[in-house]
């Protein structure tokens, strides 16, 4: 049995979905992989085969990994990326995302190139991230594996919900983090002005987390931890979940995670559609354009119960490909050092 130390990058959704959830499912279902989940730091255990660490591209951390690897004849270093945390020819994190202030993209990019030989294999959540690592950073195509974000069927598989009457006053949910806009400089960020004006005047608004500065009135539900989050998300009474995105390389590198959560919860998802958008697979009736000025048409059409239920049925079928319990073999293959794709 192969032993893997799993080091999440944080205790939030990113660390949970990309690291803790796969490790937990593998420990329950796999006969080939044993995962040891680290409490956020690199720990060494005798006879470990793989150190699997999230978001590792700082020079300080890569220097440590180089030393750790040099002391073991068998240890392999695997890294996971679910966001663009290093430079690319098309840019990096947009200025309205205040996390940008804590990330040195130039330094990360230089360190990733300098210590490229330390990394044996990389998992990424999207093809866009793979293309950047292969085409711009020189990693071999067979080194970088696209493993999409998935949900645990145990936590997210609920009975199907459909509506039996047309919607009168729609309720929309904004459930993204506050990294999608800049409250300091009053930048709407990913939120088009036309979209904001429409939902402020024509819908009831629910928010999970912090109230955006440009929303006039809303019901606020505080953020909860990842154990409580699925049920909290399900119990929200919104008809629609709206996730606007600007068309930039950072957002093209993101996954469709919010769409998956919405599909599971039996609400209709509305996300911005553009080439290589993470929401390219959404139903045609919910494709929000980049200006957001078709939001009225989208919601107006989907007040009709038959059209609304049509989208729900599509979403329920779509998510069946993204249950991690049905796909844990992807990780078994990924951790098999003999396998190349």
Short mmCIF file of C-alpha atoms in Angstrom, two decimals:
data_model
loop_
_atom_site.label_atom_id
_atom_site.label_comp_id
_atom_site.label_asym_id
_atom_site.label_seq_id
_atom_site.Cartn_x
_atom_site.Cartn_y
_atom_site.Cartn_z
CA UNK A 1 0.00 0.00 0.00
CA UNK A 2 1.35 3.42 -0.97
CA UNK A 3 1.64 5.98 1.86
CA UNK A 4 0.91 9.65 1.11
CA UNK A 5 1.26 12.68 3.39
CA UNK A 6 -1.43 15.21 2.38
CA UNK A 7 -0.74 18.85 3.28
CA UNK A 8 -3.73 21.21 2.72
CA UNK A 9 -3.03 24.84 1.92
CA UNK A 10 -5.72 26.12 4.29
CA UNK A 11 -8.68 25.08 6.44
CA UNK A 12 -11.32 26.51 4.09
CA UNK A 13 -13.05 25.27 0.98
CA UNK A 14 -9.91 25.09 -1.18
CA UNK A 15 -8.04 22.94 1.30
CA UNK A 16 -11.09 20.81 1.97
CA UNK A 17 -12.20 20.07 -1.60
CA UNK A 18 -8.76 19.60 -3.11
CA UNK A 19 -6.97 17.78 -0.29
CA UNK A 20 -8.96 16.74 2.79
CA UNK A 21 -11.99 15.38 0.92
CA UNK A 22 -9.99 13.20 -1.55
CA UNK A 23 -7.76 11.91 1.27
CA UNK A 24 -10.78 11.02 3.40
CA UNK A 25 -12.51 9.18 0.56
CA UNK A 26 -9.32 7.32 -0.37
CA UNK A 27 -8.83 6.17 3.22
CA UNK A 28 -12.37 4.79 3.23
CA UNK A 29 -12.53 3.29 -0.26
CA UNK A 30 -9.04 2.61 -1.63
CA UNK A 31 -7.09 -0.60 -1.10
CA UNK A 32 -4.00 0.97 -2.68
CA UNK A 33 -3.55 4.35 -0.95
CA UNK A 34 -3.16 5.31 2.71
CA UNK A 35 -3.34 9.08 3.32
CA UNK A 36 -1.98 10.86 6.38
CA UNK A 37 -3.53 14.33 6.57
CA UNK A 38 -1.11 16.89 7.99
CA UNK A 39 -2.45 19.72 10.18
CA UNK A 40 -1.14 22.32 7.76
CA UNK A 41 2.59 21.73 8.01
CA UNK A 42 5.08 19.31 6.49
CA UNK A 43 5.50 16.32 8.75
CA UNK A 44 7.79 13.40 8.05
CA UNK A 45 6.78 9.83 8.68
CA UNK A 46 9.02 6.84 8.15
CA UNK A 47 8.55 4.93 4.94
CA UNK A 48 6.44 7.60 3.18
CA UNK A 49 6.19 7.34 -0.61
CA UNK A 50 4.68 10.71 -1.58
CA UNK A 51 4.41 14.16 -0.03
CA UNK A 52 1.33 15.78 -1.62
CA UNK A 53 1.20 19.49 -0.86
CA UNK A 54 -1.24 22.18 -1.96
CA UNK A 55 -0.35 25.51 -3.59
CA UNK A 56 3.40 25.09 -3.18
CA UNK A 57 5.27 27.71 -5.19
CA UNK A 58 7.01 30.05 -2.74
CA UNK A 59 10.80 29.93 -2.70
CA UNK A 60 10.93 29.37 1.07
CA UNK A 61 8.72 26.31 0.89
CA UNK A 62 10.30 24.89 -2.24
CA UNK A 63 13.73 25.25 -0.61
CA UNK A 64 12.50 23.20 2.34
CA UNK A 65 11.05 20.56 0.02
CA UNK A 66 14.33 20.31 -1.87
CA UNK A 67 16.16 19.59 1.39
CA UNK A 68 13.54 17.09 2.54
CA UNK A 69 13.67 15.26 -0.77
CA UNK A 70 17.48 15.13 -0.76
CA UNK A 71 17.36 13.19 2.51
CA UNK A 72 15.19 10.40 1.11
CA UNK A 73 15.95 8.05 -1.74
CA UNK A 74 12.30 7.20 -2.38
CA UNK A 75 10.23 10.29 -1.51
CA UNK A 76 8.32 11.90 -4.37
CA UNK A 77 6.97 15.47 -4.23
CA UNK A 78 3.49 16.01 -5.69
CA UNK A 79 1.88 19.47 -5.77
CA UNK A 80 -1.71 20.62 -6.30
CA UNK A 81 -2.83 23.96 -7.76
CA UNK A 82 -6.45 25.09 -7.95
CA UNK A 83 -5.74 28.79 -8.60
CA UNK A 84 -3.24 30.81 -10.60
CA UNK A 85 -0.68 31.84 -7.95
CA UNK A 86 2.21 32.59 -10.32
CA UNK A 87 2.68 34.79 -13.34
CA UNK A 88 1.49 33.88 -16.82
CA UNK A 89 1.85 35.70 -20.12
CA UNK A 90 -1.80 36.77 -19.86
CA UNK A 91 -1.54 38.19 -16.33
CA UNK A 92 -2.34 36.96 -12.85
CA UNK A 93 -4.84 37.70 -10.08
CA UNK A 94 -6.98 40.77 -10.90
CA UNK A 95 -6.44 43.97 -8.94
CA UNK A 96 -9.91 43.87 -7.33
CA UNK A 97 -9.07 40.59 -5.58
CA UNK A 98 -7.56 41.80 -2.32
CA UNK A 99 -5.74 38.48 -1.80
CA UNK A 100 -3.38 39.84 -4.43
CA UNK A 101 -1.75 41.94 -1.73
CA UNK A 102 -0.51 38.77 0.00
CA UNK A 103 0.89 36.98 -3.06
CA UNK A 104 4.20 37.72 -4.80
CA UNK A 105 3.46 36.39 -8.28
CA UNK A 106 6.85 37.26 -9.75
CA UNK A 107 8.71 35.54 -6.91
CA UNK A 108 6.46 32.48 -7.08
CA UNK A 109 7.02 32.18 -10.82
CA UNK A 110 10.79 32.41 -10.47
CA UNK A 111 10.82 29.85 -7.65
CA UNK A 112 8.65 27.43 -9.61
CA UNK A 113 11.10 27.54 -12.51
CA UNK A 114 14.15 27.33 -10.24
CA UNK A 115 12.91 24.29 -8.31
CA UNK A 116 11.04 22.60 -11.15
CA UNK A 117 13.17 19.46 -10.79
CA UNK A 118 12.03 19.03 -7.17
CA UNK A 119 8.41 18.47 -8.26
CA UNK A 120 7.63 15.02 -9.62
CA UNK A 121 3.96 15.43 -10.47
CA UNK A 122 1.30 18.16 -10.34
CA UNK A 123 -2.48 17.98 -10.11
CA UNK A 124 -4.55 20.94 -11.27
CA UNK A 125 -8.26 21.64 -11.25
CA UNK A 126 -8.50 23.00 -14.81
CA UNK A 127 -6.99 22.60 -18.26
CA UNK A 128 -6.09 26.31 -18.29
CA UNK A 129 -3.76 25.78 -15.33
CA UNK A 130 -2.21 22.76 -17.00
CA UNK A 131 -1.59 24.68 -20.22
CA UNK A 132 0.21 27.46 -18.31
CA UNK A 133 2.43 25.02 -16.40
CA UNK A 134 3.29 23.03 -19.54
CA UNK A 135 3.57 25.80 -22.14
CA UNK A 136 5.01 28.61 -19.99
CA UNK A 137 6.87 26.81 -17.19
CA UNK A 138 8.19 23.86 -19.14
CA UNK A 139 6.71 20.99 -17.13
CA UNK A 140 6.20 17.81 -19.15
CA UNK A 141 2.67 17.14 -20.33
CA UNK A 142 2.74 13.81 -18.51
CA UNK A 143 3.71 15.52 -15.23
CA UNK A 144 0.60 17.69 -15.01
CA UNK A 145 -2.73 15.97 -14.44
CA UNK A 146 -6.14 17.62 -14.60
CA UNK A 147 -8.25 16.30 -11.72
CA UNK A 148 -11.45 18.36 -11.59
CA UNK A 149 -13.01 19.55 -8.38
CA UNK A 150 -15.67 17.14 -7.18
CA UNK A 151 -18.18 16.81 -4.37
CA UNK A 152 -18.63 14.02 -1.89
CA UNK A 153 -21.85 12.13 -2.55
CA UNK A 154 -22.05 11.47 1.18
CA UNK A 155 -22.20 15.21 1.98
CA UNK A 156 -24.06 16.58 -1.05
CA UNK A 157 -26.41 13.94 -2.43
CA UNK A 158 -29.93 15.07 -1.56
CA UNK A 159 -33.37 14.15 -2.98
CA UNK A 160 -34.22 15.94 -6.19
CA UNK A 161 -36.25 19.12 -5.91
CA UNK A 162 -38.55 20.56 -8.58
CA UNK A 163 -41.03 23.43 -8.42
CA UNK A 164 -44.76 23.02 -9.05
CA UNK A 165 -45.70 26.64 -9.76
CA UNK A 166 -44.23 29.64 -11.52
CA UNK A 167 -41.91 31.92 -9.56
CA UNK A 168 -43.35 35.32 -8.67
CA UNK A 169 -40.67 37.28 -6.82
CA UNK A 170 -37.33 35.50 -7.45
CA UNK A 171 -34.81 34.98 -4.67
CA UNK A 172 -31.13 34.98 -5.59
CA UNK A 173 -28.12 33.84 -3.58
CA UNK A 174 -24.64 35.37 -3.70
CA UNK A 175 -22.42 32.75 -2.09
CA UNK A 176 -18.94 33.64 -3.36
CA UNK A 177 -16.19 35.03 -1.16
CA UNK A 178 -15.36 38.72 -0.95
CA UNK A 179 -12.40 38.18 -3.29
CA UNK A 180 -14.71 38.94 -6.23
CA UNK A 181 -14.90 42.70 -5.58
CA UNK A 182 -12.90 45.44 -3.85
CA UNK A 183 -14.75 47.20 -1.01
CA UNK A 184 -11.75 49.44 -0.27
CA UNK A 185 -11.60 51.04 -3.71
CA UNK A 186 -15.31 50.51 -4.41
CA UNK A 187 -14.65 48.33 -7.43
CA UNK A 188 -17.46 46.00 -8.50
CA UNK A 189 -14.87 43.50 -9.71
CA UNK A 190 -16.56 40.45 -11.20
CA UNK A 191 -20.04 41.98 -10.81
CA UNK A 192 -21.31 43.87 -13.89
CA UNK A 193 -23.21 47.07 -13.08
CA UNK A 194 -26.28 45.96 -15.08
CA UNK A 195 -26.46 42.73 -13.08
CA UNK A 196 -26.19 44.57 -9.77
CA UNK A 197 -28.90 47.08 -10.71
CA UNK A 198 -31.26 44.34 -11.84
CA UNK A 199 -31.01 42.15 -8.75
CA UNK A 200 -31.20 45.17 -6.42
CA UNK A 201 -34.53 46.22 -7.95
CA UNK A 202 -36.16 42.98 -9.07
CA UNK A 203 -35.19 40.20 -6.66
CA UNK A 204 -34.81 39.33 -3.02
CA UNK A 205 -31.15 38.78 -2.24
CA UNK A 206 -29.55 36.30 0.15
CA UNK A 207 -25.84 36.46 0.94
CA UNK A 208 -23.58 33.88 2.54
CA UNK A 209 -20.73 35.66 4.26
CA UNK A 210 -20.00 39.37 3.90
CA UNK A 211 -22.54 41.77 2.39
CA UNK A 212 -21.13 43.33 -0.82
CA UNK A 213 -20.99 47.12 -0.59
CA UNK A 214 -23.07 47.49 -3.77
CA UNK A 215 -26.04 45.42 -2.58
CA UNK A 216 -28.81 47.63 -1.19
CA UNK A 217 -30.71 45.16 0.95
CA UNK A 218 -30.20 41.47 1.67
CA UNK A 219 -30.54 38.67 4.16
CA UNK A 220 -27.12 37.66 5.48
CA UNK A 221 -26.12 34.18 6.60
CA UNK A 222 -22.66 34.02 8.19
CA UNK A 223 -20.01 31.72 6.75
CA UNK A 224 -19.78 28.32 8.41
CA UNK A 225 -17.05 25.68 8.43
CA UNK A 226 -16.84 23.05 5.71
CA UNK A 227 -18.55 20.39 7.79
CA UNK A 228 -21.61 22.62 8.23
CA UNK A 229 -21.49 24.30 4.82
CA UNK A 230 -23.30 21.74 2.60
CA UNK A 231 -26.44 21.68 4.75
CA UNK A 232 -26.35 25.46 5.24
CA UNK A 233 -26.14 25.92 1.46
CA UNK A 234 -28.99 23.46 0.89
CA UNK A 235 -31.27 25.11 3.45
CA UNK A 236 -31.00 28.52 1.83
CA UNK A 237 -34.37 29.25 0.19
CA UNK A 238 -33.06 30.97 -2.97
CA UNK A 239 -34.28 30.05 -6.44
CA UNK A 240 -31.05 31.06 -8.18
CA UNK A 241 -27.34 31.15 -7.35
CA UNK A 242 -25.50 33.83 -9.33
CA UNK A 243 -21.73 33.69 -9.91
CA UNK A 244 -20.52 36.43 -12.27
CA UNK A 245 -16.90 36.44 -13.47
CA UNK A 246 -14.81 38.80 -15.55
CA UNK A 247 -13.04 37.24 -18.52
CA UNK A 248 -9.42 37.14 -17.35
CA UNK A 249 -6.76 34.45 -17.03
CA UNK A 250 -7.24 34.10 -13.28
CA UNK A 251 -10.95 33.34 -13.69
CA UNK A 252 -10.32 31.09 -16.68
CA UNK A 253 -8.09 29.08 -14.35
CA UNK A 254 -10.87 28.65 -11.78
CA UNK A 255 -13.07 25.56 -11.50
CA UNK A 256 -16.85 25.15 -11.65
CA UNK A 257 -17.13 24.38 -7.94
CA UNK A 258 -19.95 26.83 -7.18
CA UNK A 259 -21.91 25.39 -10.08
CA UNK A 260 -21.48 21.87 -8.70
CA UNK A 261 -22.67 22.91 -5.24
CA UNK A 262 -25.72 24.57 -6.80
CA UNK A 263 -26.55 21.53 -8.93
CA UNK A 264 -26.48 19.32 -5.85
CA UNK A 265 -28.67 21.69 -3.82
CA UNK A 266 -31.45 21.86 -6.41
CA UNK A 267 -31.23 25.55 -7.24
CA UNK A 268 -30.66 27.01 -10.71
CA UNK A 269 -27.11 28.21 -11.35
CA UNK A 270 -26.39 31.37 -13.39
CA UNK A 271 -22.75 32.00 -14.28
CA UNK A 272 -20.88 34.18 -16.76
CA UNK A 273 -20.23 32.49 -20.09
CA UNK A 274 -17.17 33.17 -22.25
CA UNK A 275 -14.55 31.04 -24.01
CA UNK A 276 -12.87 28.76 -21.43
CA UNK A 277 -15.18 30.00 -18.68
CA UNK A 278 -15.37 27.54 -15.77
CA UNK A 279 -19.11 27.57 -16.40
CA UNK A 280 -18.99 26.63 -20.08
CA UNK A 281 -21.04 23.49 -19.36
CA UNK A 282 -24.01 25.35 -17.88
CA UNK A 283 -27.43 25.10 -19.53
CA UNK A 284 -28.02 27.45 -22.49
CA UNK A 285 -30.87 29.17 -20.67
CA UNK A 286 -28.61 30.43 -17.87
CA UNK A 287 -25.56 31.72 -19.76
CA UNK A 288 -24.91 35.19 -18.39
CA UNK A 289 -23.08 37.47 -20.82
CA UNK A 290 -20.04 39.50 -19.80
CA UNK A 291 -21.97 42.77 -19.42
CA UNK A 292 -24.64 41.10 -17.31
CA UNK A 293 -27.38 42.89 -19.24
CA UNK A 294 -29.21 39.66 -20.09
CA UNK A 295 -29.89 38.76 -16.46
CA UNK A 296 -33.46 40.05 -16.71
CA UNK A 297 -34.14 37.84 -19.70
CA UNK A 298 -32.62 34.80 -17.98
CA UNK A 299 -34.59 35.15 -14.76
CA UNK A 300 -37.73 36.24 -16.61
CA UNK A 301 -37.68 33.06 -18.69
CA UNK A 302 -36.93 30.84 -15.73
CA UNK A 303 -39.81 32.10 -13.63
CA UNK A 304 -41.73 29.62 -15.76
CA UNK A 305 -41.79 26.37 -13.79
CA UNK A 306 -41.32 24.16 -16.85
CA UNK A 307 -38.19 25.99 -18.00
CA UNK A 308 -36.88 26.12 -14.42
CA UNK A 309 -37.38 22.38 -13.97
CA UNK A 310 -35.75 21.73 -17.34
CA UNK A 311 -32.56 23.38 -16.08
CA UNK A 312 -32.74 21.48 -12.77
CA UNK A 313 -33.00 18.17 -14.63
CA UNK A 314 -29.96 19.08 -16.74
CA UNK A 315 -28.01 20.01 -13.62
CA UNK A 316 -28.88 16.78 -11.79
CA UNK A 317 -27.62 14.77 -14.75
CA UNK A 318 -24.50 16.92 -15.04
CA UNK A 319 -23.35 16.48 -11.46
CA UNK A 320 -23.43 12.69 -11.68
CA UNK A 321 -19.98 12.84 -13.30
CA UNK A 322 -18.54 14.77 -10.35
CA UNK A 323 -19.09 12.55 -7.30
CA UNK A 324 -15.69 11.82 -5.84
CA UNK A 325 -16.76 8.41 -4.53
CA UNK A 326 -17.34 7.40 -8.16
CA UNK A 327 -14.00 8.83 -9.28
CA UNK A 328 -11.52 8.06 -6.50
CA UNK A 329 -9.62 5.83 -8.92
CA UNK A 330 -8.36 9.03 -10.56
CA UNK A 331 -6.28 9.61 -7.44
CA UNK A 332 -5.11 6.01 -7.27
CA UNK A 333 -3.81 6.37 -10.82
CA UNK A 334 -2.35 9.80 -10.08
CA UNK A 335 -0.39 8.44 -7.12
CA UNK A 336 0.90 5.48 -9.15
CA UNK A 337 4.41 6.63 -10.02
CA UNK A 338 4.63 4.19 -12.92
CA UNK A 339 1.62 5.61 -14.78
CA UNK A 340 1.91 8.36 -17.38
CA UNK A 341 -0.79 9.95 -19.50
#
